[in-house]
């Protein structure tokens, strides 16, 4: 992982996410890109009705309010915060990538909607870091879903109140799906720097796809020794949370929306639980 990106604004959850981004980049020898979004005040460039439904509860009014609050002064405060935090963490402010393990911090400003910006900047990032608020805010969820659904890249979602840099004890929530396999592959640099790796499998390995033992063998090719944890598979969110605590893990890797997203929105599912309620730092990847 050489490029870690975090949306930046003058909001507490953004500063929390940026702190984690800088910590991970320091561990991995990566560059950090701080991307500040300035919503367009042209309503014709907002979300069409179809997308408002797909992004899960965000609405045009929320985007309009964000546009009003994102003034030139707010943008300047966001940039100042990014640069100060980067310098304090030992990063060099740069306009282009820093090579040979030189830690560079690059500032970007984009105009548009979260889904459009994430579709442009997300695919050319190795990891996107965002943070949830303690309240049921629409803005943070808008950015979470935009990153998850439009970037095609791993997205680290930090829950409220979590400030430490995770990734030393990683749990893989394994369900034999292609989505789970992709996030494991994409996060191999993180797994290689972890002190412990656990594979948590809810229920039997009886789905179409690699079994947990095959995943352990795959990780062994990279010098990663993984411990397998099997649960009953009766209540996946509760069992994952319990196993996470029992193993002393500080981060979960999992695929996102292995089942149809509309079905999860209506009936619930692991992805929606992790996005809305979980106290666990999680990296998800969709597509």
Coordinates of N, CA and C in Angstrom, one line a residue, residues 28-263:
X28 N 3.4 1.8 7.1 CA 3.6 1.2 5.8 C 4.6 1.9 4.9
X29 N 5.0 3.1 5.3 CA 5.9 3.9 4.4 C 5.2 4.4 3.2
X30 N 3.9 4.8 3.4 CA 3.0 5.3 2.3 C 2.9 6.8 2.3
X31 N 2.4 7.3 1.2 CA 2.0 8.7 1.1 C 0.5 8.8 1.5
X32 N 0.2 10.0 2.0 CA -1.2 10.3 2.4 C -1.8 11.4 1.5
X33 N -3.0 11.2 1.0 CA -3.7 12.2 0.2 C -4.9 12.6 1.0
X34 N -4.9 13.9 1.3 CA -6.1 14.5 1.9 C -7.0 15.1 0.9
X35 N -8.2 14.6 0.7 CA -9.1 15.1 -0.3 C -10.2 15.9 0.3
X36 N -10.3 17.1 0.0 CA -11.4 18.0 0.5 C -12.4 18.2 -0.6
X37 N -13.7 17.9 -0.3 CA -14.8 18.0 -1.2 C -15.5 19.3 -1.0
X38 N -15.7 20.1 -2.1 CA -16.5 21.3 -2.1 C -17.7 21.0 -2.9
X39 N -18.9 20.8 -2.3 CA -20.1 20.5 -3.1 C -20.5 21.6 -4.0
X40 N -20.9 21.2 -5.2 CA -21.3 22.2 -6.2 C -22.6 22.8 -5.8
X41 N -22.7 24.1 -6.0 CA -24.0 24.8 -5.6 C -25.0 24.8 -6.8
X42 N -24.6 24.2 -7.9 CA -25.4 24.0 -9.0 C -26.3 22.7 -8.8
X43 N -27.6 22.9 -8.5 CA -28.4 21.8 -8.1 C -28.6 20.8 -9.2
X44 N -28.3 21.2 -10.5 CA -28.5 20.2 -11.6 C -27.4 19.2 -11.5
X45 N -26.3 19.5 -10.7 CA -25.2 18.5 -10.5 C -25.3 17.7 -9.2
X46 N -26.5 17.8 -8.6 CA -26.7 17.0 -7.4 C -27.1 15.6 -7.7
X47 N -27.6 14.9 -6.6 CA -28.0 13.5 -6.8 C -29.3 13.4 -7.5
X48 N -29.4 12.6 -8.5 CA -30.8 12.3 -9.1 C -31.5 11.4 -8.1
X49 N -32.8 11.3 -8.2 CA -33.7 10.6 -7.2 C -33.3 9.2 -7.1
X50 N -32.9 8.5 -8.2 CA -32.5 7.1 -8.1 C -31.3 6.9 -7.2
X51 N -30.3 7.8 -7.3 CA -29.1 7.7 -6.5 C -29.4 8.0 -5.0
X52 N -30.3 8.9 -4.8 CA -30.7 9.2 -3.4 C -31.2 8.0 -2.6
X53 N -31.9 7.1 -3.3 CA -32.4 5.9 -2.7 C -31.2 4.9 -2.5
X54 N -30.3 4.8 -3.5 CA -29.2 3.9 -3.4 C -28.2 4.2 -2.3
X55 N -28.0 5.5 -2.0 CA -26.9 5.8 -1.1 C -27.4 5.7 0.4
X56 N -28.7 5.3 0.5 CA -29.1 4.8 1.8 C -29.5 5.9 2.9
X57 N -30.4 6.7 2.6 CA -30.9 7.6 3.6 C -30.4 9.1 3.5
X58 N -29.3 9.3 2.7 CA -28.9 10.7 2.5 C -29.9 11.4 1.5
X59 N -30.0 12.7 1.6 CA -30.9 13.4 0.7 C -30.3 14.6 0.1
X60 N -30.9 15.2 -0.8 CA -30.4 16.4 -1.5 C -30.4 17.6 -0.5
X61 N -31.3 17.6 0.4 CA -31.3 18.7 1.4 C -30.0 18.7 2.2
X62 N -29.6 17.4 2.6 CA -28.3 17.3 3.3 C -27.1 17.8 2.5
X63 N -27.1 17.5 1.2 CA -26.1 18.0 0.4 C -26.1 19.5 0.2
X64 N -27.3 20.0 0.1 CA -27.4 21.5 0.0 C -26.9 22.2 1.3
X65 N -27.2 21.6 2.4 CA -26.7 22.2 3.7 C -25.2 22.1 3.8
X66 N -24.6 21.0 3.3 CA -23.2 20.8 3.3 C -22.5 21.9 2.4
X67 N -23.2 22.2 1.2 CA -22.7 23.2 0.3 C -22.6 24.5 0.9
X68 N -23.7 24.9 1.7 CA -23.7 26.2 2.4 C -22.6 26.3 3.4
X69 N -22.3 25.2 4.1 CA -21.4 25.3 5.2 C -19.9 25.3 4.7
X70 N -19.7 24.7 3.4 CA -18.4 24.6 2.9 C -18.0 25.9 2.2
X71 N -17.6 26.9 3.0 CA -17.2 28.1 2.4 C -15.7 28.1 2.2
X72 N -15.2 29.2 1.6 CA -13.7 29.3 1.4 C -13.0 29.2 2.7
X73 N -13.6 29.8 3.7 CA -13.0 29.8 5.1 C -12.9 28.4 5.6
X74 N -14.0 27.7 5.4 CA -14.0 26.3 5.9 C -13.0 25.4 5.2
X75 N -12.9 25.7 3.9 CA -11.9 24.9 3.1 C -10.5 25.2 3.6
X76 N -10.2 26.5 3.9 CA -8.9 26.9 4.3 C -8.6 26.3 5.7
X77 N -9.6 26.2 6.6 CA -9.4 25.6 7.9 C -9.1 24.1 7.7
X78 N -9.8 23.4 6.8 CA -9.6 22.0 6.5 C -8.1 21.8 6.0
X79 N -7.7 22.6 5.1 CA -6.3 22.5 4.6 C -5.3 22.7 5.7
X80 N -5.5 23.8 6.5 CA -4.6 24.1 7.6 C -4.5 22.9 8.6
X81 N -5.7 22.3 8.9 CA -5.7 21.2 9.8 C -4.9 20.0 9.3
X82 N -5.1 19.7 8.0 CA -4.4 18.6 7.3 C -2.9 18.8 7.3
X83 N -2.5 20.0 7.0 CA -1.1 20.3 6.9 C -0.4 20.3 8.3
X84 N -1.1 20.8 9.3 CA -0.5 20.8 10.6 C -0.4 19.4 11.2
X85 N -1.4 18.6 11.0 CA -1.4 17.2 11.5 C -0.3 16.4 10.8
X86 N -0.2 16.6 9.5 CA 0.8 15.9 8.7 C 2.2 16.2 9.1
X87 N 2.5 17.5 9.3 CA 3.8 17.9 9.8 C 4.1 17.4 11.2
X88 N 3.1 17.4 12.1 CA 3.4 16.9 13.4 C 3.7 15.4 13.4
X89 N 3.1 14.7 12.4 CA 3.4 13.3 12.3 C 4.7 12.9 11.5
X90 N 5.4 14.0 11.1 CA 6.7 13.7 10.4 C 6.6 13.6 8.9
X91 N 5.5 14.0 8.3 CA 5.3 13.9 6.9 C 5.8 15.2 6.2
X92 N 6.2 15.1 5.0 CA 6.6 16.3 4.2 C 5.4 16.7 3.3
X93 N 5.1 18.0 3.3 CA 4.0 18.5 2.4 C 4.5 18.4 1.0
X94 N 3.8 17.8 0.1 CA 4.3 17.6 -1.3 C 3.1 17.8 -2.3
X95 N 3.5 18.1 -3.5 CA 2.6 18.2 -4.6 C 2.5 16.9 -5.4
X96 N 3.5 16.1 -5.3 CA 3.6 14.8 -6.1 C 4.1 13.7 -5.2
X97 N 4.0 12.5 -5.6 CA 4.4 11.3 -4.7 C 5.8 11.4 -4.3
X98 N 6.1 11.0 -3.0 CA 7.4 10.9 -2.5 C 7.8 9.4 -2.6
X99 N 9.0 9.1 -3.1 CA 9.5 7.8 -3.2 C 10.5 7.4 -2.2
X100 N 11.0 6.2 -2.3 CA 12.0 5.7 -1.4 C 11.7 5.8 0.1
X101 N 10.4 5.5 0.4 CA 9.9 5.5 1.8 C 9.9 6.9 2.4
X102 N 10.0 8.0 1.6 CA 9.8 9.3 2.1 C 8.3 9.5 2.2
X103 N 7.9 10.0 3.4 CA 6.5 10.1 3.7 C 5.9 11.5 3.2
X104 N 5.1 11.4 2.2 CA 4.6 12.7 1.6 C 3.1 12.8 2.0
X105 N 2.7 14.1 2.2 CA 1.3 14.4 2.4 C 0.8 15.4 1.3
X106 N -0.1 14.9 0.6 CA -0.6 15.6 -0.6 C -2.0 16.1 -0.5
X107 N -2.2 17.4 -0.7 CA -3.5 18.0 -0.5 C -4.3 18.1 -1.9
X108 N -5.6 17.8 -1.9 CA -6.4 17.9 -3.1 C -7.7 18.5 -2.7
X109 N -8.2 19.3 -3.6 CA -9.6 19.9 -3.5 C -10.4 19.5 -4.7
X110 N -11.6 19.0 -4.6 CA -12.4 18.6 -5.7 C -13.8 19.2 -5.5
X111 N -14.5 19.5 -6.6 CA -15.9 20.0 -6.6 C -16.8 18.9 -7.1
X112 N -17.9 18.6 -6.4 CA -18.8 17.6 -6.9 C -19.5 16.9 -5.7
X113 N -20.2 15.8 -6.0 CA -20.9 15.0 -5.0 C -19.9 13.9 -4.5
X114 N -20.1 13.4 -3.3 CA -19.3 12.3 -2.8 C -19.1 11.1 -3.7
X115 N -20.2 10.7 -4.3 CA -20.1 9.5 -5.2 C -19.3 9.8 -6.4
X116 N -19.4 11.0 -6.9 CA -18.6 11.3 -8.1 C -17.1 11.5 -7.8
X117 N -16.8 12.1 -6.7 CA -15.4 12.3 -6.3 C -14.8 11.0 -5.9
X118 N -15.5 10.1 -5.2 CA -15.0 8.8 -4.8 C -14.8 7.9 -6.0
X119 N -15.6 8.1 -7.0 CA -15.4 7.3 -8.3 C -14.2 7.8 -9.0
X120 N -13.7 9.0 -8.8 CA -12.6 9.5 -9.5 C -11.3 9.3 -8.7
X121 N -11.3 9.6 -7.4 CA -10.1 9.5 -6.6 C -9.9 8.2 -5.9
X122 N -11.0 7.5 -5.6 CA -11.0 6.3 -4.9 C -10.2 5.1 -5.6
X123 N -10.5 4.9 -6.9 CA -9.8 3.8 -7.6 C -8.3 3.9 -7.7
X124 N -7.8 5.2 -7.5 CA -6.3 5.4 -7.6 C -5.7 5.6 -6.2
X125 N -6.4 5.0 -5.2 CA -5.9 4.9 -3.8 C -5.9 3.5 -3.4
X126 N -5.0 3.1 -2.5 CA -4.9 1.7 -2.0 C -5.8 1.5 -0.8
X127 N -6.1 2.5 -0.1 CA -6.9 2.4 1.1 C -7.6 3.8 1.3
X128 N -8.9 3.8 1.6 CA -9.6 5.0 2.0 C -10.0 4.9 3.4
X129 N -9.8 5.9 4.2 CA -10.1 5.9 5.6 C -11.1 7.0 6.0
X130 N -12.2 6.5 6.6 CA -13.3 7.4 7.0 C -13.7 7.1 8.4
X131 N -14.5 7.9 9.0 CA -14.9 7.7 10.4 C -16.3 8.1 10.6
X132 N -17.0 7.3 11.5 CA -18.4 7.5 11.8 C -18.5 8.5 13.0
X133 N -19.6 9.2 13.0 CA -19.9 10.1 14.1 C -20.7 9.3 15.2
X134 N -20.8 9.8 16.4 CA -21.6 9.1 17.4 C -23.1 9.4 17.2
X135 N -23.4 10.5 16.6 CA -24.8 10.8 16.2 C -25.2 10.2 14.9
X136 N -26.5 10.1 14.6 CA -26.9 9.5 13.3 C -26.8 10.6 12.2
X137 N -25.6 11.0 12.0 CA -25.4 12.1 10.9 C -25.5 11.5 9.6
X138 N -26.0 12.3 8.6 CA -26.1 11.9 7.2 C -24.9 12.1 6.4
X139 N -24.1 13.1 6.8 CA -22.9 13.5 6.0 C -21.9 12.4 6.1
X140 N -21.6 11.9 7.3 CA -20.5 10.8 7.4 C -21.0 9.5 6.7
X141 N -22.3 9.2 6.8 CA -22.8 8.0 6.1 C -22.7 8.2 4.6
X142 N -23.0 9.4 4.1 CA -22.9 9.7 2.7 C -21.5 9.4 2.1
X143 N -20.5 9.8 2.9 CA -19.1 9.6 2.5 C -18.7 8.1 2.6
X144 N -19.2 7.5 3.7 CA -18.9 6.0 3.9 C -19.4 5.2 2.7
X145 N -20.7 5.5 2.3 CA -21.3 4.7 1.3 C -20.7 5.0 -0.1
X146 N -20.4 6.3 -0.3 CA -19.8 6.7 -1.6 C -18.4 6.0 -1.8
X147 N -17.6 6.0 -0.7 CA -16.3 5.3 -0.8 C -16.5 3.8 -1.0
X148 N -17.4 3.2 -0.3 CA -17.6 1.8 -0.4 C -18.2 1.3 -1.7
X149 N -19.2 2.1 -2.2 CA -19.9 1.7 -3.4 C -19.3 2.1 -4.7
X150 N -18.5 3.2 -4.7 CA -18.0 3.8 -5.9 C -16.5 3.7 -6.1
X151 N -15.7 3.4 -5.1 CA -14.3 3.4 -5.3 C -13.8 2.0 -5.8
X152 N -14.4 0.9 -5.3 CA -13.9 -0.4 -5.6 C -12.6 -0.8 -4.8
X153 N -12.3 0.1 -3.9 CA -11.1 -0.1 -3.1 C -11.4 -0.4 -1.6
X154 N -10.5 -0.9 -0.8 CA -10.7 -1.2 0.6 C -11.0 0.2 1.3
X155 N -12.0 0.1 2.2 CA -12.4 1.3 3.0 C -12.3 1.0 4.5
X156 N -11.5 1.7 5.2 CA -11.4 1.5 6.6 C -12.4 2.5 7.3
X157 N -13.3 1.9 8.1 CA -14.3 2.7 8.8 C -14.1 2.6 10.3
X158 N -13.7 3.8 10.8 CA -13.5 3.9 12.2 C -14.8 4.2 13.0
X159 N -15.1 3.4 14.0 CA -16.3 3.8 14.8 C -16.1 5.0 15.7
X160 N -17.2 5.5 16.2 CA -17.0 6.7 17.1 C -16.2 6.3 18.4
X161 N -15.3 7.3 18.8 CA -14.6 7.1 20.0 C -13.3 6.3 19.8
X162 N -13.0 5.7 18.7 CA -11.8 4.9 18.5 C -10.7 5.9 17.9
X163 N -9.6 6.0 18.6 CA -8.6 7.0 18.1 C -7.3 6.3 17.8
X164 N -7.1 5.1 18.4 CA -5.8 4.4 18.1 C -5.7 3.9 16.7
X165 N -4.4 3.6 16.3 CA -4.2 3.1 14.9 C -4.3 1.6 14.9
X166 N -5.3 1.0 14.3 CA -5.5 -0.4 14.3 C -4.6 -1.1 13.3
X167 N -4.6 -2.5 13.4 CA -3.9 -3.3 12.4 C -2.8 -4.2 12.9
X168 N -2.6 -4.2 14.2 CA -1.6 -5.1 14.7 C -2.1 -6.5 15.0
X169 N -3.4 -6.6 15.3 CA -4.0 -7.9 15.5 C -5.3 -7.9 14.7
X170 N -5.2 -8.6 13.5 CA -6.3 -8.5 12.5 C -7.1 -9.8 12.5
X171 N -8.4 -9.6 12.5 CA -9.4 -10.7 12.3 C -10.0 -10.6 10.9
X172 N -10.0 -11.7 10.2 CA -10.6 -11.8 8.9 C -12.0 -12.5 9.1
X173 N -13.1 -11.8 8.8 CA -14.4 -12.3 8.8 C -14.6 -13.1 7.5
X174 N -14.5 -14.4 7.5 CA -14.4 -15.2 6.3 C -15.8 -15.9 6.0
X175 N -16.3 -15.6 4.8 CA -17.6 -16.3 4.4 C -17.5 -16.9 3.1
X176 N -16.2 -17.1 2.6 CA -15.9 -17.8 1.3 C -16.4 -17.0 0.1
X177 N -16.7 -15.8 0.2 CA -17.2 -15.0 -0.9 C -16.0 -14.3 -1.6
X178 N -16.2 -14.0 -2.9 CA -15.2 -13.2 -3.7 C -14.9 -11.9 -3.0
X179 N -15.9 -11.2 -2.4 CA -15.7 -9.9 -1.8 C -14.7 -10.1 -0.7
X180 N -14.8 -11.1 0.1 CA -13.9 -11.3 1.3 C -12.5 -11.6 0.8
X181 N -12.4 -12.4 -0.3 CA -11.1 -12.8 -0.9 C -10.4 -11.5 -1.4
X182 N -11.2 -10.6 -2.0 CA -10.6 -9.4 -2.6 C -10.0 -8.5 -1.5
X183 N -10.7 -8.4 -0.4 CA -10.2 -7.5 0.6 C -9.0 -8.1 1.3
X184 N -8.9 -9.4 1.4 CA -7.7 -10.0 1.9 C -6.5 -9.8 1.0
X185 N -6.7 -9.9 -0.3 CA -5.6 -9.7 -1.2 C -5.2 -8.2 -1.2
X186 N -6.2 -7.3 -1.2 CA -5.8 -5.9 -1.2 C -5.1 -5.4 0.0
X187 N -5.4 -6.1 1.1 CA -4.8 -5.7 2.4 C -3.6 -6.5 2.8
X188 N -3.0 -7.2 1.9 CA -1.9 -8.1 2.2 C -0.7 -7.3 2.9
X189 N -0.4 -6.1 2.5 CA 0.6 -5.3 3.2 C 0.3 -5.1 4.7
X190 N -1.0 -4.9 5.0 CA -1.4 -4.7 6.4 C -1.2 -6.0 7.2
X191 N -1.7 -7.1 6.5 CA -1.6 -8.4 7.1 C -0.1 -8.8 7.4
X192 N 0.8 -8.5 6.5 CA 2.2 -8.8 6.7 C 2.8 -8.0 7.8
X193 N 2.3 -6.9 8.2 CA 2.9 -6.1 9.3 C 2.2 -6.4 10.6
X194 N 1.1 -7.2 10.6 CA 0.4 -7.5 11.8 C 1.1 -8.5 12.7
X195 N 0.9 -8.4 14.0 CA 1.5 -9.4 15.0 C 0.7 -10.6 15.0
X196 N -0.6 -10.6 14.8 CA -1.5 -11.7 14.9 C -2.6 -11.6 13.8
X197 N -2.9 -12.7 13.2 CA -4.0 -12.8 12.2 C -4.9 -14.0 12.6
X198 N -6.2 -13.7 12.7 CA -7.2 -14.7 13.0 C -8.2 -14.8 11.9
X199 N -8.6 -16.0 11.5 CA -9.7 -16.2 10.5 C -11.0 -16.6 11.3
X200 N -12.0 -15.8 11.2 CA -13.2 -16.1 11.9 C -14.3 -16.5 10.9
X201 N -14.7 -17.8 11.1 CA -15.7 -18.3 10.2 C -17.0 -18.7 10.9
X202 N -18.1 -18.1 10.5 CA -19.4 -18.3 11.1 C -20.1 -19.5 10.6
X203 N -20.1 -20.6 11.3 CA -20.7 -21.8 10.8 C -19.8 -22.6 10.0
X204 N -20.3 -23.6 9.3 CA -19.5 -24.5 8.5 C -19.0 -23.9 7.2
X205 N -17.9 -24.4 6.7 CA -17.4 -24.0 5.4 C -18.1 -24.8 4.4
X206 N -19.4 -24.5 4.2 CA -20.1 -25.3 3.2 C -20.7 -24.5 2.0
X207 N -20.1 -23.3 1.8 CA -20.6 -22.5 0.7 C -19.6 -22.7 -0.5
X208 N -20.0 -22.2 -1.6 CA -19.1 -22.3 -2.8 C -18.0 -21.2 -2.6
X209 N -16.8 -21.7 -2.6 CA -15.7 -20.8 -2.4 C -14.6 -21.4 -1.5
X210 N -13.4 -20.8 -1.4 CA -12.3 -21.4 -0.6 C -12.7 -21.6 0.9
X211 N -12.4 -22.7 1.5 CA -12.6 -23.0 2.9 C -11.6 -22.2 3.7
X212 N -11.8 -22.1 5.0 CA -11.0 -21.3 5.9 C -9.5 -21.9 5.9
X213 N -9.4 -23.2 5.8 CA -8.1 -23.8 5.7 C -7.4 -23.5 4.5
X214 N -8.1 -23.3 3.3 CA -7.4 -22.9 2.1 C -7.0 -21.4 2.2
X215 N -7.8 -20.6 2.9 CA -7.3 -19.2 3.1 C -6.1 -19.2 4.0
X216 N -6.0 -20.0 5.0 CA -4.8 -20.1 5.9 C -3.6 -20.5 5.1
X217 N -3.8 -21.5 4.2 CA -2.7 -21.9 3.3 C -2.2 -20.8 2.4
X218 N -3.2 -20.1 1.8 CA -2.9 -18.9 1.0 C -2.0 -17.9 1.7
X219 N -2.4 -17.5 2.9 CA -1.7 -16.6 3.7 C -0.3 -17.1 4.0
X220 N -0.1 -18.4 4.2 CA 1.2 -18.9 4.5 C 2.2 -18.7 3.4
X221 N 1.7 -18.5 2.2 CA 2.6 -18.2 1.1 C 3.3 -16.9 1.3
X222 N 2.6 -16.0 2.0 CA 3.2 -14.7 2.3 C 3.8 -14.6 3.7
X223 N 4.1 -15.7 4.3 CA 4.7 -15.8 5.6 C 3.8 -15.4 6.7
X224 N 2.5 -15.5 6.5 CA 1.5 -15.1 7.6 C 0.9 -16.4 8.2
X225 N 1.1 -16.5 9.5 CA 0.5 -17.6 10.2 C -0.9 -17.2 10.8
X226 N -1.9 -17.8 10.4 CA -3.3 -17.4 10.8 C -3.9 -18.5 11.7
X227 N -4.6 -18.1 12.7 CA -5.3 -18.9 13.6 C -6.8 -19.0 13.2
X228 N -7.4 -20.2 13.1 CA -8.8 -20.3 12.7 C -9.7 -20.3 13.9
X229 N -10.8 -19.6 13.8 CA -11.8 -19.5 14.9 C -13.2 -19.8 14.3
X230 N -13.8 -20.9 14.7 CA -15.1 -21.3 14.2 C -16.2 -21.0 15.2
X231 N -17.3 -20.4 14.7 CA -18.4 -20.1 15.5 C -19.6 -20.9 15.0
X232 N -20.7 -20.8 15.7 CA -21.9 -21.6 15.4 C -22.6 -21.1 14.1
X233 N -22.5 -19.9 13.8 CA -23.2 -19.3 12.6 C -24.6 -19.0 12.8
X234 N -25.1 -18.9 14.1 CA -26.5 -18.6 14.3 C -26.8 -17.1 14.4
X235 N -25.8 -16.3 14.9 CA -26.0 -14.9 15.0 C -24.7 -14.3 14.6
X236 N -24.5 -14.0 13.3 CA -23.2 -13.6 12.8 C -22.6 -12.3 13.5
X237 N -23.4 -11.3 13.5 CA -22.9 -10.0 14.2 C -22.4 -10.2 15.6
X238 N -23.2 -10.9 16.4 CA -22.9 -11.2 17.8 C -21.7 -12.1 17.9
X239 N -21.6 -13.1 17.1 CA -20.5 -14.0 17.1 C -19.2 -13.4 16.7
X240 N -19.3 -12.5 15.6 CA -18.1 -11.8 15.2 C -17.6 -10.9 16.3
X241 N -18.5 -10.2 16.9 CA -18.1 -9.2 17.9 C -17.4 -10.0 19.1
X242 N -18.0 -11.1 19.5 CA -17.5 -11.9 20.6 C -16.1 -12.4 20.3
X243 N -16.0 -13.0 19.1 CA -14.7 -13.5 18.6 C -13.6 -12.4 18.5
X244 N -14.0 -11.3 18.1 CA -13.1 -10.1 17.9 C -12.5 -9.8 19.3
X245 N -13.4 -9.8 20.3 CA -12.9 -9.5 21.7 C -12.1 -10.6 22.3
X246 N -12.5 -11.8 22.1 CA -11.8 -13.0 22.6 C -10.4 -13.1 22.1
X247 N -10.2 -12.8 20.8 CA -8.9 -12.9 20.2 C -8.0 -11.6 20.4
X248 N -8.6 -10.6 21.0 CA -7.9 -9.4 21.3 C -7.5 -8.6 20.0
X249 N -8.4 -8.8 19.0 CA -8.1 -8.1 17.7 C -8.4 -6.6 17.8
X250 N -7.8 -5.9 16.9 CA -8.1 -4.4 16.8 C -8.6 -4.0 15.5
X251 N -8.8 -4.9 14.5 CA -9.3 -4.6 13.2 C -9.9 -5.8 12.5
X252 N -11.0 -5.6 11.8 CA -11.6 -6.7 11.1 C -11.6 -6.4 9.6
X253 N -11.3 -7.5 8.8 CA -11.4 -7.4 7.3 C -12.6 -8.2 6.9
X254 N -13.4 -7.6 6.0 CA -14.5 -8.4 5.5 C -15.0 -7.8 4.1
X255 N -15.6 -8.7 3.4 CA -16.2 -8.2 2.1 C -17.5 -7.5 2.4
X256 N -17.9 -6.6 1.6 CA -19.1 -5.8 1.8 C -20.2 -6.2 0.8
X257 N -21.4 -6.3 1.3 CA -22.6 -6.6 0.5 C -22.4 -7.9 -0.3
X258 N -22.0 -9.0 0.3 CA -21.9 -10.3 -0.4 C -23.3 -10.7 -0.9
X259 N -24.3 -10.3 -0.1 CA -25.7 -10.5 -0.6 C -26.2 -9.1 -1.2
X260 N -27.3 -9.2 -1.9 CA -27.9 -8.0 -2.5 C -28.0 -6.9 -1.5
X261 N -27.6 -5.6 -1.8 CA -27.6 -4.5 -0.9 C -29.0 -4.2 -0.5
X262 N -30.0 -4.2 -1.4 CA -31.4 -3.9 -1.0 C -31.9 -4.9 0.0
X263 N -31.5 -6.1 -0.1 CA -32.0 -7.2 0.8 C -31.4 -6.9 2.2

